[in-house]
XYZ file of C-alpha atoms in Angstrom:
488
model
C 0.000 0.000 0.000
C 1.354 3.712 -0.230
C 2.426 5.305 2.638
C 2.312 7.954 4.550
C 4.156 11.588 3.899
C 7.719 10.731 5.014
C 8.304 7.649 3.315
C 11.689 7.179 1.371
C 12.887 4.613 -0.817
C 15.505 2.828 0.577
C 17.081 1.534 -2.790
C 21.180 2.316 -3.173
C 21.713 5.058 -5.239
C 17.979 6.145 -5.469
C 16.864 9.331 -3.147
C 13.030 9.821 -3.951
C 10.657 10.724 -1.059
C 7.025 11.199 -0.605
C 7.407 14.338 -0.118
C 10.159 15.582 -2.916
C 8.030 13.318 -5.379
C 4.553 12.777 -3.895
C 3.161 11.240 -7.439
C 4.934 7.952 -6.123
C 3.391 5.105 -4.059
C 6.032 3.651 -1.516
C 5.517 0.025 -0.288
C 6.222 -1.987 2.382
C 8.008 -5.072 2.244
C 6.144 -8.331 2.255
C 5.734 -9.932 5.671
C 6.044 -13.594 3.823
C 9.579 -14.983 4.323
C 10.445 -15.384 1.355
C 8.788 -12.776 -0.538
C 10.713 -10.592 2.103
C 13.976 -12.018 1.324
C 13.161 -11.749 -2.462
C 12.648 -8.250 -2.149
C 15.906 -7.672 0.244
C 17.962 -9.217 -2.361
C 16.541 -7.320 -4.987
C 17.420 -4.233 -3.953
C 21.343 -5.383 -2.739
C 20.761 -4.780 1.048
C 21.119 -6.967 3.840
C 19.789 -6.707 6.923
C 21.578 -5.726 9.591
C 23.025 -2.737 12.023
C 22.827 -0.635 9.068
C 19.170 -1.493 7.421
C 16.205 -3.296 8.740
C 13.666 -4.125 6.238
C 10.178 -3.956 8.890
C 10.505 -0.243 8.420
C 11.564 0.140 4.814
C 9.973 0.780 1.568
C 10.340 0.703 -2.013
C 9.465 3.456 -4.174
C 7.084 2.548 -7.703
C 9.520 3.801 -9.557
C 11.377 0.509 -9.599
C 8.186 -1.561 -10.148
C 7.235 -2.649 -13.971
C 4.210 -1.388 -15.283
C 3.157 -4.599 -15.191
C 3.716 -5.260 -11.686
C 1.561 -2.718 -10.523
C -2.624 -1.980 -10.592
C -5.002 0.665 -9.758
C -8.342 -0.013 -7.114
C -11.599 0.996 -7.943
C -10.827 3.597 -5.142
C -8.075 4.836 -7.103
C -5.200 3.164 -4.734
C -2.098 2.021 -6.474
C -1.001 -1.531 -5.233
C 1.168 -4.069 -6.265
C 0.216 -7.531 -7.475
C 0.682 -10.544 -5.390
C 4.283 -12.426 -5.912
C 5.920 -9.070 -8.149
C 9.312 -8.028 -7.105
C 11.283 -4.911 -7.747
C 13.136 -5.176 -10.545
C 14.073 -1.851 -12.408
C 17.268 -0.501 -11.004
C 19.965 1.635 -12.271
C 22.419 -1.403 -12.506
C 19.990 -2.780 -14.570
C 20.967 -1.803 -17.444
C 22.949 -4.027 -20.263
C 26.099 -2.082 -21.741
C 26.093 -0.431 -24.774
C 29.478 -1.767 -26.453
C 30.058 -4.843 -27.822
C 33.877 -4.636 -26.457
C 34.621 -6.818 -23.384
C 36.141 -5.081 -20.591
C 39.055 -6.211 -18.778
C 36.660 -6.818 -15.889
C 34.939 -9.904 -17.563
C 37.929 -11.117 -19.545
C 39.617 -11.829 -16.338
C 35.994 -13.130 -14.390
C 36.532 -15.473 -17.300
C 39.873 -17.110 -16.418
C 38.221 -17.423 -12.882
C 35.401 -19.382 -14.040
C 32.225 -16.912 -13.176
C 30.502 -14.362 -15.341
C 30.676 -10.671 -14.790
C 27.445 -8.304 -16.191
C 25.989 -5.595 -15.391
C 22.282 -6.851 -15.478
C 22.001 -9.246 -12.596
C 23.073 -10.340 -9.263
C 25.294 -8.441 -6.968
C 26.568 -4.949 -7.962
C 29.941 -3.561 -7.395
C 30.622 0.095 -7.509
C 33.248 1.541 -8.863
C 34.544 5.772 -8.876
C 33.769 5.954 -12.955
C 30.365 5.473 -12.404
C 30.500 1.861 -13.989
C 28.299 -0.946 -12.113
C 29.811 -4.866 -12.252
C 27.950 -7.569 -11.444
C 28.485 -11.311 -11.047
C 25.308 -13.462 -12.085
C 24.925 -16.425 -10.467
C 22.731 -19.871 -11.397
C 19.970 -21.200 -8.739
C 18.235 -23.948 -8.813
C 15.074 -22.753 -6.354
C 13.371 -25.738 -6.526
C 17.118 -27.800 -5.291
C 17.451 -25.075 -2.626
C 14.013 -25.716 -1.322
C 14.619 -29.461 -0.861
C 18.263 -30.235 -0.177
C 18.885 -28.853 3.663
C 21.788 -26.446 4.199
C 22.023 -25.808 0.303
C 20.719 -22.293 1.033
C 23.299 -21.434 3.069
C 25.990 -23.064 0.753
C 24.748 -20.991 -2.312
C 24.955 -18.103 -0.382
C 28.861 -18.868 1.084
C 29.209 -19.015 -2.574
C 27.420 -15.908 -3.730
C 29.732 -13.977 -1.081
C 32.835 -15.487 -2.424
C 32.155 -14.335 -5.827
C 31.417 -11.194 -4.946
C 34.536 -10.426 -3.323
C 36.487 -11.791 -6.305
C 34.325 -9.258 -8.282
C 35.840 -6.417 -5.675
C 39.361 -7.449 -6.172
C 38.759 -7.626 -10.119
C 37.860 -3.982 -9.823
C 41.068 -3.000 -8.616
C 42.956 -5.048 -11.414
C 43.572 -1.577 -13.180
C 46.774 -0.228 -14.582
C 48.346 1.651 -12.435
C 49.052 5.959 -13.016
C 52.424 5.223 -11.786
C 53.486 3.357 -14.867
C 51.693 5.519 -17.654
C 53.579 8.799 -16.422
C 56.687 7.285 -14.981
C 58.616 5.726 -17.838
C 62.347 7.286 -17.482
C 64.873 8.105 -14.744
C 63.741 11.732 -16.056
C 60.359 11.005 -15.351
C 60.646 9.795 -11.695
C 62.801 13.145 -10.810
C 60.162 15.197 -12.379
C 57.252 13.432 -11.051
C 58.503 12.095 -7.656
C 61.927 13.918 -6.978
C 63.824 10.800 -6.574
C 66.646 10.651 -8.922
C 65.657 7.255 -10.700
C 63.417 4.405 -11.301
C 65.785 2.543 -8.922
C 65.691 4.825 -5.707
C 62.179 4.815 -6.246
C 62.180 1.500 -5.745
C 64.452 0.776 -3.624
C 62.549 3.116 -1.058
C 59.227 1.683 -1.979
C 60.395 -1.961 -1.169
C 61.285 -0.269 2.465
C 58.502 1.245 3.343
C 55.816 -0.735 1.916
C 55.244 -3.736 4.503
C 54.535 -1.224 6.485
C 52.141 0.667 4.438
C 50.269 -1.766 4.195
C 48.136 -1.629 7.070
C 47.728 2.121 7.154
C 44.600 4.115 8.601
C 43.161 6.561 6.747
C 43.147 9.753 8.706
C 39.628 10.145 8.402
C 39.295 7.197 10.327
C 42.089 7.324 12.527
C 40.464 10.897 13.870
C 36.655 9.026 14.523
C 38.058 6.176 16.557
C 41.286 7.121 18.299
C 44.942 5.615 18.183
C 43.946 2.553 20.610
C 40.721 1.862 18.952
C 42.447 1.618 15.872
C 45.318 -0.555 17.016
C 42.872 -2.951 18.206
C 40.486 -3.196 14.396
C 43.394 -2.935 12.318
C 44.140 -1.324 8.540
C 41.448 0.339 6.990
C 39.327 -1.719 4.578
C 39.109 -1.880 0.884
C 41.382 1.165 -0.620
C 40.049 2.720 -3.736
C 43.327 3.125 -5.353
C 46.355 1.151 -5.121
C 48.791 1.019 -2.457
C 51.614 2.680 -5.074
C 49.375 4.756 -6.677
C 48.358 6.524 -3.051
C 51.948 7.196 -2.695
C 52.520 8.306 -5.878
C 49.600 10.639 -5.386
C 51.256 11.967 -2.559
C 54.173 12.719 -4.368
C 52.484 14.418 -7.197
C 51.123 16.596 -4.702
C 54.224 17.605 -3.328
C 57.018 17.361 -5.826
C 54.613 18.596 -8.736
C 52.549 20.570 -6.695
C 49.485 19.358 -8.277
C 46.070 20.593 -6.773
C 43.503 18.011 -5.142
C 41.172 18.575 -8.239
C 43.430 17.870 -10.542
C 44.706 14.764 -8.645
C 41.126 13.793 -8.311
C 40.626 13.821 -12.161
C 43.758 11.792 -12.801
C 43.123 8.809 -10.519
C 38.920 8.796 -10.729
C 38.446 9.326 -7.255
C 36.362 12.633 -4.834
C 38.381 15.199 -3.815
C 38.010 14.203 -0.251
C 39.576 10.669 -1.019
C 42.584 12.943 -2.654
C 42.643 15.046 0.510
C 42.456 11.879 3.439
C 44.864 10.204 1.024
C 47.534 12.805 1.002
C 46.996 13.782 5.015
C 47.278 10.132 5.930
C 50.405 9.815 3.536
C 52.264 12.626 5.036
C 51.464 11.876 8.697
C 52.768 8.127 7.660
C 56.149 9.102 6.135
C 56.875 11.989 9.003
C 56.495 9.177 11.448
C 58.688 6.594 8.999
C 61.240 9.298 8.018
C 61.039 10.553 11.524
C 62.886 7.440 12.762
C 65.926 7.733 10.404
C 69.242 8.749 12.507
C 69.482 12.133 10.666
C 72.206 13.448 13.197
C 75.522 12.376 12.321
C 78.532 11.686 15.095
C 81.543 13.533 14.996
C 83.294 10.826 13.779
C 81.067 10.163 10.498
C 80.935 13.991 10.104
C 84.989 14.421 9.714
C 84.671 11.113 7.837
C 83.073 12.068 5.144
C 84.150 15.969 5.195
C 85.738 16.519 2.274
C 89.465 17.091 2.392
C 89.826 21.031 1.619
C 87.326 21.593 3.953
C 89.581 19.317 6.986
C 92.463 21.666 6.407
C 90.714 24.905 7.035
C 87.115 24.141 8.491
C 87.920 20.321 10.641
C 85.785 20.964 13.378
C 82.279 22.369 11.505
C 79.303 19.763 12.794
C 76.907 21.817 10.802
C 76.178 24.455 9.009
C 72.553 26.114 9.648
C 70.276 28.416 7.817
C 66.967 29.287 7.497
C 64.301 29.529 5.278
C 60.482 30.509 4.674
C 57.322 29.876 3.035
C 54.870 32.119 2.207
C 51.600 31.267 3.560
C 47.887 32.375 3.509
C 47.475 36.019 5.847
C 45.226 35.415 8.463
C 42.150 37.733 9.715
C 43.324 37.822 13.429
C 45.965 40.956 13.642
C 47.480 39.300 16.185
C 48.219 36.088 13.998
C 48.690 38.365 10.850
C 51.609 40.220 13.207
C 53.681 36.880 14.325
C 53.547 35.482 10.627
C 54.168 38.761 9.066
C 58.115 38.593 7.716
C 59.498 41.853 6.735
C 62.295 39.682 4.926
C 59.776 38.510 2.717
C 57.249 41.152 3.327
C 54.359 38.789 3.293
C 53.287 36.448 5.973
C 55.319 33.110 6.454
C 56.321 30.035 8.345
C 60.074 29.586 8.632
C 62.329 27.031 9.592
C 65.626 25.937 10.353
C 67.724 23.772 8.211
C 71.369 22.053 9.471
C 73.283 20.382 7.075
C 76.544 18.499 7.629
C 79.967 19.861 5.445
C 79.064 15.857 3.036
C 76.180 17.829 2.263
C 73.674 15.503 3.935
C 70.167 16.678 6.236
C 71.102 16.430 9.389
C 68.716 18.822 10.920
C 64.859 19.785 10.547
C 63.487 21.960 13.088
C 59.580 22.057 13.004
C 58.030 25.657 11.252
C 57.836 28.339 13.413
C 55.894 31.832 12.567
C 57.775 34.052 10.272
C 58.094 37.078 12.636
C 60.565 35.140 14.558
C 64.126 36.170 14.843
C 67.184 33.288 13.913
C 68.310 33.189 17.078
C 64.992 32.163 18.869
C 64.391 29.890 16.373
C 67.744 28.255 17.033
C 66.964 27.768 20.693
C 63.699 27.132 20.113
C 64.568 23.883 17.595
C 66.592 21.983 20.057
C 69.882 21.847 17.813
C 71.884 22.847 21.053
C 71.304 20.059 23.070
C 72.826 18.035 20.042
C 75.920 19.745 19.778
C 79.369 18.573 21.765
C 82.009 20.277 23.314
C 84.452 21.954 20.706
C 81.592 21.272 17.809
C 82.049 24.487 15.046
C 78.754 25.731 13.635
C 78.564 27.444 10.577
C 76.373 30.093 10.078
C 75.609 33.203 8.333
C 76.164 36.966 9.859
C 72.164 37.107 10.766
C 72.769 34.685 13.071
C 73.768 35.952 16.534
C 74.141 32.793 18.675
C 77.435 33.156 19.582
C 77.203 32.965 23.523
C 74.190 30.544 23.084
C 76.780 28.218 21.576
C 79.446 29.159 24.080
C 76.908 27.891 26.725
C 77.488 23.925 25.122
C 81.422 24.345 24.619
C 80.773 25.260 20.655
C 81.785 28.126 18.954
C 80.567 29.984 15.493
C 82.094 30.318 12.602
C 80.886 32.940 10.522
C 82.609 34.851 6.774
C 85.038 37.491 8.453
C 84.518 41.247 7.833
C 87.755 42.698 8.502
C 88.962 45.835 6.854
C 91.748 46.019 5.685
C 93.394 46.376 1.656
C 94.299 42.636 1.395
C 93.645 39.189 2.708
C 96.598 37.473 3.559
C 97.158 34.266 1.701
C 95.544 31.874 4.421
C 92.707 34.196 5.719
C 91.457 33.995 1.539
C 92.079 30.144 1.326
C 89.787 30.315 4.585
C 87.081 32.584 3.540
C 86.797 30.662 0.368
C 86.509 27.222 1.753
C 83.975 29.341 4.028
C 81.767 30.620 1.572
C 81.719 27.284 -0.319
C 80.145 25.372 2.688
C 77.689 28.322 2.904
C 76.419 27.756 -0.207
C 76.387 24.057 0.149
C 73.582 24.913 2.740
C 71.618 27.221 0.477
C 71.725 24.498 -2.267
C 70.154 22.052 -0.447
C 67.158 24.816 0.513
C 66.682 25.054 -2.999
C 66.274 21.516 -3.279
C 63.464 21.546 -0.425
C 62.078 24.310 -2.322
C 61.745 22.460 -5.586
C 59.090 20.151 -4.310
C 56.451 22.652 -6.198
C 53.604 22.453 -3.509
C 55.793 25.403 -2.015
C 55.935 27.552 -5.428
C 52.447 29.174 -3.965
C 51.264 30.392 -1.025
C 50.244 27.774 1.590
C 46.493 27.992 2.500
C 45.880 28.149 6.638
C 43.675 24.793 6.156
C 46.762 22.548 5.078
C 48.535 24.232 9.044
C 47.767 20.724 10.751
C 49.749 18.581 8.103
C 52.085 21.322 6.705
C 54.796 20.047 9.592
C 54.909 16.650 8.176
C 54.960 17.690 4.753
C 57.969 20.270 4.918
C 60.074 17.836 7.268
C 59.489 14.719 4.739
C 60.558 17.104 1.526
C 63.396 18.205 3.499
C 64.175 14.481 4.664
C 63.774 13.419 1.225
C 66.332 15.594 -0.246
C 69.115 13.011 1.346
C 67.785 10.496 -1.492
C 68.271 12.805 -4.584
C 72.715 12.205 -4.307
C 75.714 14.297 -3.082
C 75.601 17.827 -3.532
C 78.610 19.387 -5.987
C 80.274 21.929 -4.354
C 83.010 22.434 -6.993
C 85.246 20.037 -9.370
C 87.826 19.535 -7.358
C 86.054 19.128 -4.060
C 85.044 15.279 -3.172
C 81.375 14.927 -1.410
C 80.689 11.436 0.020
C 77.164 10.418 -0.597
C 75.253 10.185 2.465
C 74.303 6.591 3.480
C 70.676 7.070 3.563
C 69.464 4.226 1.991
């Protein structure tokens, strides 16, 4: 019978109403057994926590014309025994082509359509199917074969889920050369790539998305495990990521590429940069004494032995808030625009060694150095290398270490050892301002960073500044040796 005013139909993908389309009748489901579970399986529910049938209808929309008649009192009802039947995955497809989809159902031994059975939805839009045989009459009279067929039924299906992710993956159709892995991912070849994704991928595995993560809380999610059924690969999420940041591609955009919401692109990229800050996080950036003369090349021994690192900082322009009093601390007259800024150490090899978290950009460089926690890493007789903005020079005395800075002295000539000095100087500044513009290639910081991104911007900048050790030694000049750092 119709019902009243605020019935709904509680078909997938259909949102009529009585009251948005109130030239519909909405029914009831039957109270026979197995009319009931006719109609349930229909319609590709199943009862449970998420849908009971007693208080569900079905709009007449997905009735046939012949499954439906009028009273003499002008009531629409439906005959006895019909079934709903018209559906939007209903519908046979228009080319004659086979997809990929049914060519491998094939080599499993079940058929894949799109006009019966259970549905499987996909981002495109596209609706597979697997159609399945029953004998009613054999189910009726052989005991337990109900409950066989339907063991079976569920195992198809999920083969019909994992066939849906059997799809080439974006990695492959952008990523053919060494070129194309530095452009796309800033990793120098096909074979860092690799090598890093064989690292971290066990682990990657099981990630939560952050969506999730933020509903149920780090010990409820310990205890249920990885999140279910991804809707793009495991190495396509992280290549996503990397697009993002190395490319500096926009969430639409990435949306477009890989078929998916722009939500999907945005949990995907905040889960992916909370996972590698926590991976990358656990890398022994800071090198020992010994590993830093090591690997110091050999001018630099003879007139710089004792530099540990050499610091600088840098900044990113970011969105200006409304608050005056946040639009003040972020304001940068450096830059004359609002910022975040950060500090950046970097060992004479020309490896990372240091990544202090971002700080506002009205900050000075000598809170921001006691504010990072580089001092308490530094040794007694450690040299740090700095530039003339830097006045730390009694906050290093406090730890036994000393600055070394370009001298200023004036006078007509540099004596033959003082230029030899202030040379091998200036070359190990500029090792430190190469490496910035390395962070500053990943492209998602060639415009201004919106005040949305603040609670993952962190992670983001410390993993692009991390991920500079992969790209190879830096080249300070011809003659100068750099050892490559052992990252990997």
């Amino acid at each position: 019978m119709a019902s009243r005013s605020k019935a709904w139909c509680c078909v997938p993908q259909c949102t009529n109403s009585k009251q948005k389309q109130p030239y519909l009748t909405f029914h009831k489901f039957p109270r026979d057994d197995d009319r009931r579970r006719a109609w349930i399986w229909a319609i590709k529910r199943e009862e449970g926590p998420q849908f009971n049938a007693d208080g569900a209808q079905v709009c007449s929309i997905h009735f046939s014309s012949g499954d439906m008649l009028t009273t003499a009192g002008g009531l629409t009802k439906i005959k006895q025994g019909a079934t709903p039947s018209v559906f939007p995955w209903v519908t046979a497809r228009p080319s004659a082509r086979r997809s990929m989809y049914e060519r491998s159902a094939d080599r499993l031994g079940f058929d894949v359509c799109s006009s019966e059975g259970g549905s499987c939805g996909r981002d495109d839009g596209a609706v597979v199917g697997v159609s399945v045989g029953l004998d009613h009459d054999y189910l009726q009279q052989t005991p337990g074969a109900l409950d066989v067929a339907l063991a079976r039924i569920e195992e198809l299906e999920a083969q019909v889920r994992r066939l849906t992710l059997v799809q080439e993956l974006q990695l492959s159709r952008y990523c053919v050369s060494d070129s194309d892995f530095h452009f796309y991912t800033r990793f120098p070849s096909e074979s860092i790539f690799r090598k890093f994704w064989q690292a971290i991928e066990p682990s990657a595995s099981v990630l939560v998305y952050w969506s999730k993560a933020q509903r149920m809380g780090l010990e409820a999610m310990a205890e249920t495990g990885p999140s279910p059924q991804r809707k793009l690969p495991l190495l396509d999420e992280f290549f996503l990521y990397c697009l993002h940041t190395a490319v500096g591609l926009k969430e639409k955009v990435l949306a477009d590429m890989f078929g998916v919401s722009i939500s999907t692109v945005s949990r995907t990229v905040i889960t992916w940069a909370n996972y590698l800050f926590q991976i990358l996080g656990q890398m022994p950036l800071w090198l020992t004494r010994g590993e830093v003369r090591r690997r110091q090349p050999q001018k630099f021994r003879e007139f710089c032995p004792d530099v540990r690192v050499i610091l600088d900082c840098t900044e990113l322009r970011c969105e200006t808030p409304s608050a005056l009093t946040l639009h003040s601390s972020t304001y940068s007259t450096y830059k004359s625009h609002t910022t975040f800024k950060g500090l950046i150490g970097v060992s004479p090899s020309g490896t990372v060694t240091f990544v202090s978290k971002l700080y506002s950009g009205g900050i000075s460089d000598k809170e921001i150095t006691r504010k990072s926690g580089i001092l308490g890493l530094l040794e007694n007789g450690d040299a740090v290398m700095a530039d003339k903005g830097f006045l730390i020079e009694n906050m290093l005395s406090t730890v036994g270490a000393k600055l070394i800075i370009p001298p200023f002295k004036h006078k007509a000539q540099f004596s033959r050892q003082e230029t030899e000095q202030t040379q091998a100087i200036a070359r190990l500044r500029v090792l430190v301002e190469r490496v910035i513009r390395r962070v500053k290639e990943f492209h998602i910081f060639d415009t201004v960073i919106p005040l949305t991104v603040a609670g993952s911007i962190n992670q983001i900048w410390t993993n692009c500044c991390v991920l500079v050790n992969f790209q190879g030694p830096m080249e300070l000049d011809h003659a100068a040796e750099v050892a490559t750092p052992s990252v990997l």
